[in-house]
Amino acid sequence: MASKVIHAFYDDDDVLMHAVKKVRAAKHHIEDIYCPFPVHGLDKAMGLAPTRLAITSFLYGCVGLVISIVMMNYIMIEDWPQDIGGKPTFSFIQNMPAFIPIMFELTVFFAAHLMVITFFLRSRLWPFKEAENPDVRTTDDHFLMEIEIHGNEQELKDLLLDTGAVEINITEK
Amino acid sequence: MYTFSNRLKIASFILMAVGVLGIGIGFITAPSTVEEAKAMVASHDDGHADAYDATEDITAHDSSHDEHLLHQLQNKPWAALYVAALFFMMIALGTLAFYAVQRAAQAGWSPLLFRVMEGITAYLVPGGIAVFVILVLSVAHMNHLFVWMDADVVANDKLLLNKSGYLNGPFFLIRAVIFLGGWILYREYSRKLSLAQDESNDDSNFKLNFRISAGFLVFYLISESIMSWDWIMSVDPHWFSTLFGWYIFASMFVTGITVIALVTIYLKSKGYLKDVNNSHIHDLAKFMFGMSIFWAYLWFSQFMLIWYANIPEEVTYFVTRISDYKIPFFGMLVLNFVFPLLLLMNSDFKRVNWFVVMTGIVILIGHYMNLFVAIMPATVGDQWGIGIAEIGSVLFFAGAFIFFVFRALTKAPLQPKRNPFIEESKHFHY
């Protein structure tokens, strides 16, 4: 089923912010907004839920820490506890200071890389992905607000022009 | 204008009075003869006397050992006093360093807190004098805190003899005068310029304050490093560590920031500091979090390098601490690192006042332990304890700290008027 969407263009992020507030106040659902750069506070104005990426990162860090502990405890203490330069290998805790640099680095490694991969997966980004850009100008100097039309085309158009849109297109999606 | 509430003033006087009582009891109960010292240890050590017999040689119990024990027990009230005096002086000094950094960096968020910081650094004058008096009394042989001040010991110790060009009484006190003088001079001058800026028509006071703050930071870095060798590292004059100055710096910096946060939250809860919002608290909590980790990084770097190489002349420092001070030595790592790491990681928690206060109190206790573990092993050895003398000293200096800080806060409006960044600070939002 083909649905029609309205594309409203803005050329200023301040105007865009006010437009978002007006559109939200008029109870229209904003499908998406395309910006050439991050607009501070736009997510709050749109009412988007806060990201949980930091929480995943913390959990990935914990995984990295556990892996490093288990790995070194197995290799250095349990599997082959050699005397290397007089370092005590009788228990993990006795030789722990020597392991801490690795424990730290693996924690950071897991937290950073898995979080980045999570970000790519959640935002569906990969090398040969086809760009979903509705208009090339949105990567340079224009902001685009996309709203779905449910038979209220003229009303929406008036509202968006009133908020300072510089151009309005209606396209099939 | 802030008015010093009577309840807080009375509380600070009670703390000082109880503290003086505790310090007095500490000094009165310290033994004056070898026999008394032996009797004290015998009565205290009933519980774990067998541990002593197992680890110590019978032949070690000769008269020199008994005298050593006497000195350790006589040192206890002195060391307790010294640790507490140094701890609170270093809170003011750490705050002063943070204040200078904020001025030199032209931070846009912090000008609202400048008067709070200036209030805390007001303690630098009485606190610095208190530390200096203890140092003078040490040089005057009133105590045995610094073993290198004992001429007989130095005469028979080649290592100390070689260091006597640096570690000698007069030079030690001259350095102390220069450092304390420099810090106090900057504090008083910067405060004067800060107040003058409120009344002036241009920004010349502000610009001058920016320049002297940058200059002070250079002086502070050098003097703080030397201070840590003189006042803290030299209680163990046979031991040395190159990153010690940074390690002590991290400790005083994080305690200073913590106290800024605590005083700010207190003043805000009383209805002063109307323009301070939870983003300011969030920023201070971020600094507490980051600097706690920085402290842990330096603590571990110092410990791990020495543990790994295990060179006998260096490692004794940690051997004595791990064998006699296991709980405070590793406990402070939990208080100063693990606790703030887990509690202040969440961005929302950093905005919650009671969370910041709770973590702040833990950090303050942890960094008192940090200083305790730095000073005590060399001065009282295995005779340490957290008793009347230690708690009394902390209470006394805490009372004095509260009194001088909050008295200074009443002297000027809590919000700077003509600071060029004050509008930005009022609308600071993170």
Coordinates of C-alpha atoms in Angstrom, one line a residue:
Chain A
M1 CA 0.0 0.0 0.0
A2 CA 1.5 3.2 -1.1
S3 CA 1.3 6.0 1.4
K4 CA 1.9 9.7 0.8
V5 CA 4.3 11.7 2.9
I6 CA 5.0 15.3 3.1
H7 CA 8.5 16.6 3.1
A8 CA 9.0 20.0 4.6
F9 CA 12.4 21.7 4.1
Y10 CA 14.0 24.2 6.6
D11 CA 17.2 26.1 6.2
D12 CA 17.8 27.0 9.8
D13 CA 18.1 24.7 12.9
D14 CA 16.4 27.2 15.2
V15 CA 13.4 27.4 12.9
L16 CA 13.4 23.7 12.7
M17 CA 13.3 23.4 16.5
H18 CA 10.3 25.7 16.7
A19 CA 8.6 23.8 13.9
V20 CA 9.0 20.5 15.7
K21 CA 7.4 22.0 18.8
K22 CA 4.5 23.4 16.8
V23 CA 3.9 20.2 14.8
R24 CA 4.0 18.1 18.0
A25 CA 1.6 20.5 19.7
A26 CA -0.8 20.0 16.7
K27 CA -0.6 16.3 17.4
H28 CA 1.0 15.2 14.2
H29 CA 3.3 12.3 14.2
I30 CA 6.8 13.2 12.8
E31 CA 8.0 10.3 10.9
D32 CA 11.6 11.4 10.7
I33 CA 13.9 14.4 10.5
Y34 CA 17.0 14.6 8.3
C35 CA 19.8 17.0 9.4
P36 CA 23.2 17.8 8.0
F37 CA 24.6 18.0 11.5
P38 CA 23.5 17.2 15.1
V39 CA 21.0 19.7 16.3
H40 CA 21.3 20.1 20.0
G41 CA 18.1 19.2 21.8
L42 CA 16.2 17.9 18.7
D43 CA 15.7 14.5 20.2
K44 CA 14.1 16.0 23.3
A45 CA 11.9 18.2 21.2
M46 CA 10.8 15.2 19.1
G47 CA 10.2 13.2 22.3
L48 CA 12.5 10.4 21.4
A49 CA 13.4 7.9 24.1
P50 CA 16.9 8.3 25.5
T51 CA 19.5 5.9 24.2
R52 CA 20.5 2.8 26.1
L53 CA 23.8 2.4 24.3
A54 CA 25.8 3.4 27.5
I55 CA 24.1 0.6 29.4
T56 CA 25.1 -2.0 26.8
S57 CA 28.6 -0.6 26.9
F58 CA 28.8 -1.1 30.6
L59 CA 27.6 -4.7 30.3
Y60 CA 30.1 -5.4 27.4
G61 CA 32.9 -4.0 29.7
C62 CA 31.8 -6.5 32.4
V63 CA 32.0 -9.3 29.8
G64 CA 35.5 -8.2 28.8
L65 CA 36.6 -8.1 32.4
V66 CA 35.3 -11.6 33.1
I67 CA 36.9 -13.0 29.9
S68 CA 40.3 -11.5 30.9
I69 CA 40.1 -12.9 34.4
V70 CA 39.0 -16.4 33.3
M71 CA 41.6 -16.4 30.5
M72 CA 44.6 -15.5 32.6
N73 CA 43.5 -17.5 35.6
Y74 CA 43.3 -20.6 33.3
I75 CA 46.6 -19.9 31.4
M76 CA 48.8 -18.5 34.1
I77 CA 47.5 -20.2 37.2
E78 CA 45.7 -23.4 36.4
D79 CA 47.0 -24.8 33.2
W80 CA 50.7 -24.3 33.5
P81 CA 51.8 -22.4 36.6
Q82 CA 55.4 -21.8 35.8
D83 CA 57.8 -19.8 37.8
I84 CA 58.6 -16.9 35.5
G85 CA 61.0 -14.5 37.1
G86 CA 59.8 -15.3 40.6
K87 CA 56.3 -14.1 40.1
P88 CA 53.9 -16.0 42.5
T89 CA 51.6 -18.3 40.5
F90 CA 49.9 -20.1 43.4
S91 CA 46.7 -18.2 43.1
F92 CA 45.1 -15.6 40.9
I93 CA 45.1 -12.9 43.6
Q94 CA 48.8 -13.3 44.3
N95 CA 49.8 -12.5 40.7
M96 CA 46.9 -10.1 40.0
P97 CA 48.9 -6.8 39.8
A98 CA 50.6 -8.2 36.7
F99 CA 47.2 -9.0 35.1
I100 CA 45.6 -5.7 35.7
P101 CA 46.9 -4.0 32.6
I102 CA 45.4 -6.7 30.5
M103 CA 42.1 -6.8 32.5
F104 CA 41.8 -3.0 32.0
E105 CA 42.6 -3.1 28.3
L106 CA 40.2 -6.0 27.5
T107 CA 37.4 -4.3 29.5
V108 CA 37.9 -1.1 27.4
F109 CA 38.2 -3.1 24.2
F110 CA 35.0 -5.0 24.7
A111 CA 33.1 -2.0 26.0
A112 CA 34.2 0.1 23.0
H113 CA 34.0 -2.3 20.1
L114 CA 30.9 -4.1 21.0
M115 CA 29.2 -0.8 21.7
V116 CA 30.2 0.5 18.2
I117 CA 28.9 -2.7 16.6
T118 CA 25.7 -2.5 18.5
F119 CA 25.3 1.1 17.3
F120 CA 25.9 -0.1 13.7
L121 CA 23.3 -2.9 14.1
R122 CA 20.7 -0.7 15.7
S123 CA 21.1 2.1 13.2
R124 CA 21.4 -0.3 10.3
L125 CA 24.7 0.8 9.0
W126 CA 27.1 -1.3 6.9
P127 CA 29.5 -0.7 4.0
F128 CA 27.3 -1.4 1.0
K129 CA 24.1 -0.1 2.5
E130 CA 22.0 2.0 0.1
A131 CA 21.6 5.5 1.4
E132 CA 18.1 6.4 2.6
N133 CA 18.5 10.1 1.9
P134 CA 15.2 11.6 0.6
D135 CA 17.0 14.8 -0.7
V136 CA 20.7 15.4 -1.3
R137 CA 20.5 18.9 0.2
T138 CA 19.9 17.4 3.7
T139 CA 23.5 16.4 3.9
D140 CA 24.7 20.0 3.1
D141 CA 22.5 22.9 4.3
H142 CA 18.9 21.8 4.5
F143 CA 16.8 20.2 7.2
L144 CA 13.9 17.9 6.2
M145 CA 10.9 16.9 8.3
E146 CA 8.9 14.0 7.1
I147 CA 5.2 13.6 8.1
E148 CA 2.8 10.9 6.9
I149 CA -0.4 12.2 5.3
H150 CA -3.8 10.7 6.4
G151 CA -6.1 12.8 4.2
N152 CA -5.2 16.0 5.9
E153 CA -2.9 17.3 3.2
Q154 CA -4.0 20.9 3.0
E155 CA -4.1 21.4 6.7
L156 CA -0.6 20.0 7.1
K157 CA 0.7 22.1 4.3
D158 CA -0.6 25.3 5.9
L159 CA 0.7 24.3 9.3
L160 CA 4.2 23.6 7.9
L161 CA 4.3 26.8 5.8
D162 CA 3.3 28.6 8.9
T163 CA 6.3 27.2 10.8
G164 CA 8.7 28.7 8.3
A165 CA 9.3 25.8 5.8
V166 CA 11.1 27.0 2.7
E167 CA 9.8 24.2 0.5
I168 CA 7.2 21.5 0.7
N169 CA 7.1 18.4 -1.4
I170 CA 4.6 15.6 -1.4
T171 CA 5.9 12.2 -2.5
E172 CA 4.7 8.6 -2.6
K173 CA 6.6 6.3 -0.3
Chain B
M1 CA 24.7 37.3 51.7
Y2 CA 25.1 34.1 53.6
T3 CA 24.6 34.1 57.4
F4 CA 26.4 31.5 59.4
S5 CA 23.6 29.6 61.1
N6 CA 24.0 29.4 64.9
R7 CA 23.5 25.7 64.9
L8 CA 26.4 25.1 62.5
K9 CA 28.6 27.4 64.5
I10 CA 27.8 25.7 67.8
A11 CA 28.3 22.3 66.1
S12 CA 31.8 23.4 64.9
F13 CA 32.7 24.6 68.4
I14 CA 31.5 21.3 69.9
L15 CA 33.6 19.4 67.3
M16 CA 36.6 21.4 68.2
A17 CA 36.0 21.0 72.0
V18 CA 35.5 17.3 71.7
G19 CA 38.5 17.1 69.4
V20 CA 40.8 19.0 71.9
L21 CA 39.6 16.6 74.6
G22 CA 40.5 13.6 72.4
I23 CA 43.8 15.0 71.5
G24 CA 44.6 15.8 75.1
I25 CA 43.6 12.3 76.2
G26 CA 45.9 11.0 73.4
F27 CA 48.8 12.9 74.7
I28 CA 48.2 12.1 78.4
T29 CA 47.8 8.4 77.8
A30 CA 51.0 8.2 75.7
P31 CA 53.7 6.4 77.6
S32 CA 56.7 8.3 78.9
T33 CA 58.9 5.4 79.8
V34 CA 59.9 2.1 78.3
E35 CA 58.2 0.1 81.1
E36 CA 54.9 1.9 80.5
A37 CA 55.1 1.2 76.8
K38 CA 55.8 -2.5 77.4
A39 CA 52.9 -2.7 79.8
M40 CA 50.6 -1.0 77.3
V41 CA 51.5 -3.4 74.5
A42 CA 51.2 -6.4 76.9
S43 CA 47.7 -5.4 78.0
H44 CA 46.5 -4.6 74.5
D45 CA 47.9 -7.7 72.8
D46 CA 46.3 -10.4 74.8
G47 CA 44.2 -11.5 71.9
H48 CA 46.9 -12.0 69.4
A49 CA 49.9 -12.4 71.5
D50 CA 50.7 -15.8 69.9
A51 CA 50.9 -14.2 66.5
Y52 CA 53.7 -12.0 67.8
D53 CA 55.7 -14.9 69.2
A54 CA 55.4 -16.8 66.0
T55 CA 56.6 -14.1 63.8
E56 CA 59.2 -12.3 65.9
D57 CA 62.6 -13.5 67.0
I58 CA 63.1 -13.7 70.8
T59 CA 66.5 -12.0 70.3
A60 CA 64.7 -9.0 68.7
H61 CA 63.3 -8.1 72.1
D62 CA 66.3 -6.3 73.3
S63 CA 66.4 -2.8 74.8
S64 CA 66.7 -1.0 71.4
H65 CA 63.5 -2.7 70.3
D66 CA 61.8 -1.5 73.5
E67 CA 62.9 2.0 72.9
H68 CA 61.6 1.8 69.4
L69 CA 58.3 0.7 70.8
L70 CA 58.3 3.6 73.2
H71 CA 58.9 6.0 70.3
Q72 CA 56.1 4.5 68.3
L73 CA 53.6 4.8 71.1
Q74 CA 54.8 8.4 71.8
N75 CA 54.4 9.2 68.2
K76 CA 50.8 8.0 68.1
P77 CA 49.0 11.3 69.2
W78 CA 51.5 13.3 67.2
A79 CA 50.9 11.3 64.0
A80 CA 47.2 11.4 64.6
L81 CA 47.3 15.2 64.9
Y82 CA 49.6 15.5 61.9
V83 CA 47.5 13.3 59.6
A84 CA 44.4 15.2 60.4
A85 CA 46.0 18.6 60.1
L86 CA 47.5 17.7 56.8
F87 CA 44.3 16.2 55.5
F88 CA 42.2 19.3 56.1
M89 CA 45.0 21.6 54.9
M90 CA 45.2 19.6 51.7
I91 CA 41.4 19.9 51.1
A92 CA 41.8 23.7 51.1
L93 CA 44.9 23.4 48.9
G94 CA 43.2 21.0 46.5
T95 CA 40.3 23.4 46.2
L96 CA 42.7 26.2 45.6
A97 CA 44.3 24.3 42.7
F98 CA 40.9 23.5 41.3
Y99 CA 39.9 27.1 41.6
A100 CA 43.1 28.2 39.8
V101 CA 42.4 25.7 37.1
Q102 CA 38.9 27.0 36.6
R103 CA 40.2 30.6 36.3
A104 CA 43.1 29.7 34.0
A105 CA 40.9 27.5 31.8
Q106 CA 38.2 30.3 31.7
A107 CA 35.6 27.7 32.5
G108 CA 32.1 28.9 31.7
W109 CA 30.2 26.7 34.2
S110 CA 32.0 27.3 37.4
P111 CA 32.0 31.1 38.2
L112 CA 28.8 30.6 40.2
L113 CA 30.9 28.4 42.5
F114 CA 33.9 30.7 42.9
R115 CA 32.7 32.2 46.2
V116 CA 32.2 28.7 47.6
M117 CA 35.7 27.7 46.5
E118 CA 37.1 30.9 48.0
G119 CA 35.3 30.2 51.2
I120 CA 36.9 26.7 51.4
T121 CA 40.4 28.0 50.6
A122 CA 40.0 30.5 53.5
Y123 CA 41.0 27.5 55.7
L124 CA 44.4 27.5 54.0
V125 CA 45.7 30.2 56.4
P126 CA 44.8 28.6 59.7
G127 CA 45.2 25.1 58.4
G128 CA 48.6 25.9 56.9
I129 CA 49.7 27.5 60.1
A130 CA 48.6 24.4 62.1
V131 CA 50.7 22.1 59.8
F132 CA 53.6 24.5 60.0
V133 CA 53.5 24.6 63.8
I134 CA 53.6 20.8 63.9
L135 CA 56.6 20.8 61.5
V136 CA 58.4 23.4 63.7
L137 CA 57.7 21.2 66.8
S138 CA 59.1 18.2 65.0
V139 CA 62.2 20.1 64.1
A140 CA 62.4 21.2 67.7
H141 CA 62.5 17.5 68.7
M142 CA 59.2 17.5 70.4
N143 CA 58.3 14.2 68.7
H144 CA 59.8 11.5 66.5
L145 CA 57.7 11.8 63.4
F146 CA 60.6 12.4 61.1
V147 CA 63.4 10.0 61.8
W148 CA 65.9 12.1 59.8
M149 CA 65.6 14.9 62.3
D150 CA 67.3 12.8 64.9
A151 CA 71.0 13.7 64.8
D152 CA 72.1 10.4 66.3
V153 CA 70.3 8.4 63.8
V154 CA 71.6 10.4 60.9
A155 CA 75.2 10.2 62.2
N156 CA 75.0 6.4 62.0
D157 CA 73.2 6.1 58.7
K158 CA 75.1 6.7 55.6
L159 CA 72.1 7.0 53.4
L160 CA 70.5 9.7 55.6
L161 CA 73.9 11.4 55.9
N162 CA 74.0 11.7 52.1
K163 CA 70.5 13.2 52.0
S164 CA 71.2 15.7 54.8
G165 CA 72.0 18.4 52.3
Y166 CA 68.3 18.4 51.5
L167 CA 66.8 16.8 54.6
N168 CA 67.9 19.1 57.4
G169 CA 65.7 21.1 59.8
P170 CA 66.4 24.7 58.7
F171 CA 66.1 24.1 55.0
F172 CA 63.0 22.0 55.6
L173 CA 61.3 24.8 57.4
I174 CA 62.4 27.4 54.9
R175 CA 60.8 25.3 52.1
A176 CA 57.6 25.0 54.2
V177 CA 57.5 28.8 54.6
I178 CA 58.0 29.4 50.9
F179 CA 55.3 27.0 49.9
L180 CA 52.7 28.0 52.4
G181 CA 53.6 31.7 51.8
G182 CA 53.1 31.3 48.0
W183 CA 49.8 29.4 48.3
I184 CA 48.4 31.9 50.9
L185 CA 49.6 34.8 48.9
Y186 CA 47.9 33.6 45.7
R187 CA 44.7 32.8 47.7
E188 CA 44.5 36.2 49.3
Y189 CA 45.4 38.1 46.2
S190 CA 43.0 36.2 44.0
R191 CA 40.2 36.7 46.5
K192 CA 40.9 40.4 46.6
L193 CA 40.8 40.7 42.8
S194 CA 37.7 38.5 42.7
L195 CA 35.9 40.9 45.1
A196 CA 37.3 44.0 43.4
Q197 CA 35.9 42.7 40.1
D198 CA 32.4 42.9 41.5
E199 CA 32.8 46.7 42.1
S200 CA 34.8 47.7 39.1
N201 CA 33.8 49.1 35.7
D202 CA 36.0 47.0 33.5
D203 CA 37.5 43.5 33.4
S204 CA 41.1 44.4 34.4
N205 CA 40.8 42.6 37.8
F206 CA 39.5 39.5 36.0
K207 CA 42.3 39.5 33.5
L208 CA 44.9 40.0 36.2
N209 CA 43.3 37.2 38.1
F210 CA 43.5 35.0 35.0
R211 CA 47.2 35.7 34.7
I212 CA 48.2 35.1 38.3
S213 CA 46.1 31.9 38.4
A214 CA 48.1 30.6 35.4
G215 CA 51.3 31.6 37.2
F216 CA 50.2 30.1 40.5
L217 CA 49.5 26.7 38.8
V218 CA 53.2 26.6 37.7
F219 CA 54.3 27.4 41.2
Y220 CA 51.7 25.0 42.7
L221 CA 52.9 22.0 40.6
I222 CA 56.5 22.4 41.6
S223 CA 55.8 23.3 45.3
E224 CA 53.2 20.6 45.7
S225 CA 55.6 17.9 44.4
I226 CA 58.3 19.1 46.8
M227 CA 55.8 19.4 49.6
S228 CA 54.8 15.8 49.2
W229 CA 58.5 14.7 49.4
D230 CA 59.0 16.9 52.5
W231 CA 55.9 16.4 54.5
I232 CA 54.8 12.9 53.5
M233 CA 57.5 10.9 51.8
S234 CA 60.2 12.0 54.2
V235 CA 58.7 10.1 57.1
D236 CA 60.2 7.1 55.3
P237 CA 63.5 8.7 54.4
H238 CA 65.0 5.5 53.0
W239 CA 62.3 5.2 50.4
F240 CA 61.6 7.2 47.4
S241 CA 59.2 7.2 44.5
T242 CA 59.1 9.5 41.5
L243 CA 55.3 9.7 41.0
F244 CA 54.6 10.3 44.6
G245 CA 53.9 14.0 44.1
W246 CA 51.3 13.3 41.5
Y247 CA 49.7 10.6 43.7
I248 CA 49.4 13.0 46.6
F249 CA 48.1 15.7 44.2
A250 CA 45.4 13.4 42.9
S251 CA 44.3 12.7 46.5
M252 CA 44.1 16.4 47.5
F253 CA 42.4 17.4 44.2
V254 CA 39.6 14.8 44.5
T255 CA 39.0 15.7 48.2
G256 CA 39.0 19.4 47.3
I257 CA 36.4 18.8 44.6
T258 CA 34.3 16.6 46.8
V259 CA 34.2 19.3 49.5
I260 CA 33.2 21.9 47.0
A261 CA 30.3 19.6 46.0
L262 CA 29.3 19.0 49.6
V263 CA 29.4 22.7 50.6
T264 CA 27.5 23.7 47.4
I265 CA 24.8 21.1 48.1
Y266 CA 24.6 22.3 51.7
L267 CA 24.3 25.9 50.8
K268 CA 21.8 25.2 48.0
S269 CA 19.7 23.1 50.4
K270 CA 19.6 26.1 52.8
G271 CA 18.2 28.3 50.0
Y272 CA 21.4 30.2 49.0
L273 CA 23.0 29.7 45.6
K274 CA 19.6 30.0 43.8
D275 CA 21.2 29.8 40.3
V276 CA 23.1 26.6 40.9
N277 CA 21.3 23.8 39.1
N278 CA 21.8 20.1 39.0
S279 CA 24.0 20.4 36.0
H280 CA 26.6 22.1 38.2
I281 CA 26.4 19.3 40.6
H282 CA 26.6 16.9 37.7
D283 CA 29.9 18.5 36.6
L284 CA 31.4 18.4 40.1
A285 CA 30.4 14.7 40.4
K286 CA 32.0 14.0 37.0
F287 CA 35.2 15.6 38.4
M288 CA 34.9 13.5 41.5
F289 CA 34.4 10.4 39.4
G290 CA 37.3 11.1 37.0
M291 CA 39.7 12.2 39.7
S292 CA 39.0 9.1 41.8
I293 CA 39.9 7.0 38.9
F294 CA 43.0 9.2 38.3
W295 CA 44.0 8.6 41.9
A296 CA 43.5 4.9 41.6
Y297 CA 45.6 4.9 38.4
L298 CA 48.5 6.6 40.2
W299 CA 48.1 4.4 43.3
F300 CA 48.3 1.3 41.1
S301 CA 51.1 2.6 38.9
Q302 CA 53.2 3.2 42.0
F303 CA 52.3 -0.1 43.7
M304 CA 52.5 -2.3 40.6
L305 CA 55.9 -1.0 39.4
I306 CA 57.4 -1.6 42.8
W307 CA 55.7 -4.9 43.3
Y308 CA 56.7 -6.1 39.9
A309 CA 60.4 -5.2 40.1
N310 CA 60.5 -6.2 43.8
I311 CA 63.7 -4.3 44.5
P312 CA 64.4 -4.7 48.3
E313 CA 65.1 -1.1 49.0
E314 CA 61.9 0.0 47.4
V315 CA 59.6 -2.8 48.3
T316 CA 59.8 -2.5 52.1
Y317 CA 57.5 0.4 51.8
F318 CA 54.7 -1.9 50.7
V319 CA 55.8 -4.9 52.7
T320 CA 55.2 -3.0 56.0
R321 CA 51.9 -1.6 54.7
I322 CA 50.5 -4.9 53.5
S323 CA 51.7 -6.9 56.6
D324 CA 50.6 -4.3 59.3
Y325 CA 47.9 -2.2 57.5
K326 CA 46.1 -4.7 55.3
I327 CA 42.6 -3.5 55.9
P328 CA 43.2 0.3 55.5
F329 CA 45.6 -0.3 52.7
F330 CA 43.3 -2.3 50.5
G331 CA 40.1 -0.9 52.1
M332 CA 40.9 2.6 50.8
L333 CA 41.1 1.2 47.3
V334 CA 37.5 0.1 47.6
L335 CA 36.4 3.4 49.2
N336 CA 38.4 5.6 46.8
F337 CA 38.0 3.7 43.5
V338 CA 35.4 0.9 43.4
F339 CA 32.7 2.8 45.3
P340 CA 32.9 6.1 43.2
L341 CA 33.4 4.1 40.0
L342 CA 30.2 2.2 40.4
L343 CA 28.1 4.8 42.0
L344 CA 29.0 7.9 40.0
M345 CA 29.1 6.1 36.6
N346 CA 25.4 6.7 35.9
S347 CA 24.7 10.2 34.5
D348 CA 21.4 10.4 36.3
F349 CA 22.9 9.5 39.7
K350 CA 25.4 12.4 39.4
R351 CA 22.5 14.8 39.6
V352 CA 21.0 13.3 42.7
N353 CA 22.1 15.3 45.7
W354 CA 22.0 12.5 48.3
F355 CA 23.9 10.2 46.0
V356 CA 26.7 12.8 45.6
V357 CA 26.8 13.5 49.3
M358 CA 27.0 9.8 50.2
T359 CA 29.8 9.1 47.6
G360 CA 31.5 12.3 48.8
I361 CA 31.6 11.2 52.4
V362 CA 33.0 7.8 51.3
I363 CA 35.7 9.5 49.2
L364 CA 36.6 11.8 52.2
I365 CA 37.0 8.8 54.5
G366 CA 38.9 7.0 51.9
H367 CA 41.4 9.8 51.3
Y368 CA 41.9 10.2 55.1
M369 CA 42.8 6.5 55.1
N370 CA 45.1 7.3 52.1
L371 CA 47.1 9.8 54.2
F372 CA 46.8 7.6 57.3
V373 CA 48.5 4.8 55.4
A374 CA 51.1 7.1 54.1
I375 CA 52.2 8.6 57.5
M376 CA 51.4 5.9 60.1
P377 CA 53.6 3.0 59.1
A378 CA 56.7 5.0 59.4
T379 CA 55.8 6.8 62.6
V380 CA 53.8 4.3 64.7
G381 CA 54.4 1.1 62.8
D382 CA 52.3 -1.9 63.9
Q383 CA 51.1 0.1 66.9
W384 CA 48.5 1.9 64.9
G385 CA 44.8 2.1 65.7
I386 CA 41.9 4.4 65.1
G387 CA 41.3 5.4 68.7
I388 CA 40.6 8.5 70.7
A389 CA 43.6 10.5 69.5
E390 CA 42.9 9.8 65.8
I391 CA 39.2 10.5 66.0
G392 CA 39.8 13.5 68.3
S393 CA 42.2 15.0 65.8
V394 CA 39.9 14.6 62.9
L395 CA 37.0 16.1 64.9
F396 CA 39.1 19.1 66.0
F397 CA 40.3 19.9 62.5
A398 CA 36.8 19.2 61.0
G399 CA 35.4 21.7 63.5
A400 CA 38.0 24.3 62.7
F401 CA 37.5 23.7 59.0
I402 CA 33.7 24.2 59.2
F403 CA 34.2 27.3 61.4
F404 CA 36.7 29.0 59.1
V405 CA 35.1 28.0 55.8
F406 CA 31.6 29.1 56.7
R407 CA 32.8 32.3 58.4
A408 CA 34.6 33.2 55.2
L409 CA 31.4 32.5 53.2
T410 CA 29.6 35.2 55.2
K411 CA 32.1 37.9 54.2
A412 CA 31.0 38.3 50.6
P413 CA 27.9 37.7 48.4
L414 CA 27.8 34.1 47.3
Q415 CA 27.3 35.1 43.7
P416 CA 30.0 37.1 41.8
K417 CA 28.4 40.1 40.1
R418 CA 30.6 41.2 37.3
N419 CA 32.4 38.0 36.3
P420 CA 32.4 37.9 32.5
F421 CA 31.3 34.3 32.5
I422 CA 28.6 34.6 35.2
E423 CA 25.7 34.7 32.7
E424 CA 26.9 31.6 31.0
S425 CA 27.4 29.9 34.4
K426 CA 23.8 30.8 35.4
H427 CA 22.4 29.2 32.3
F428 CA 24.8 26.3 32.4
H429 CA 23.0 23.2 31.3
Y430 CA 24.4 19.9 30.5

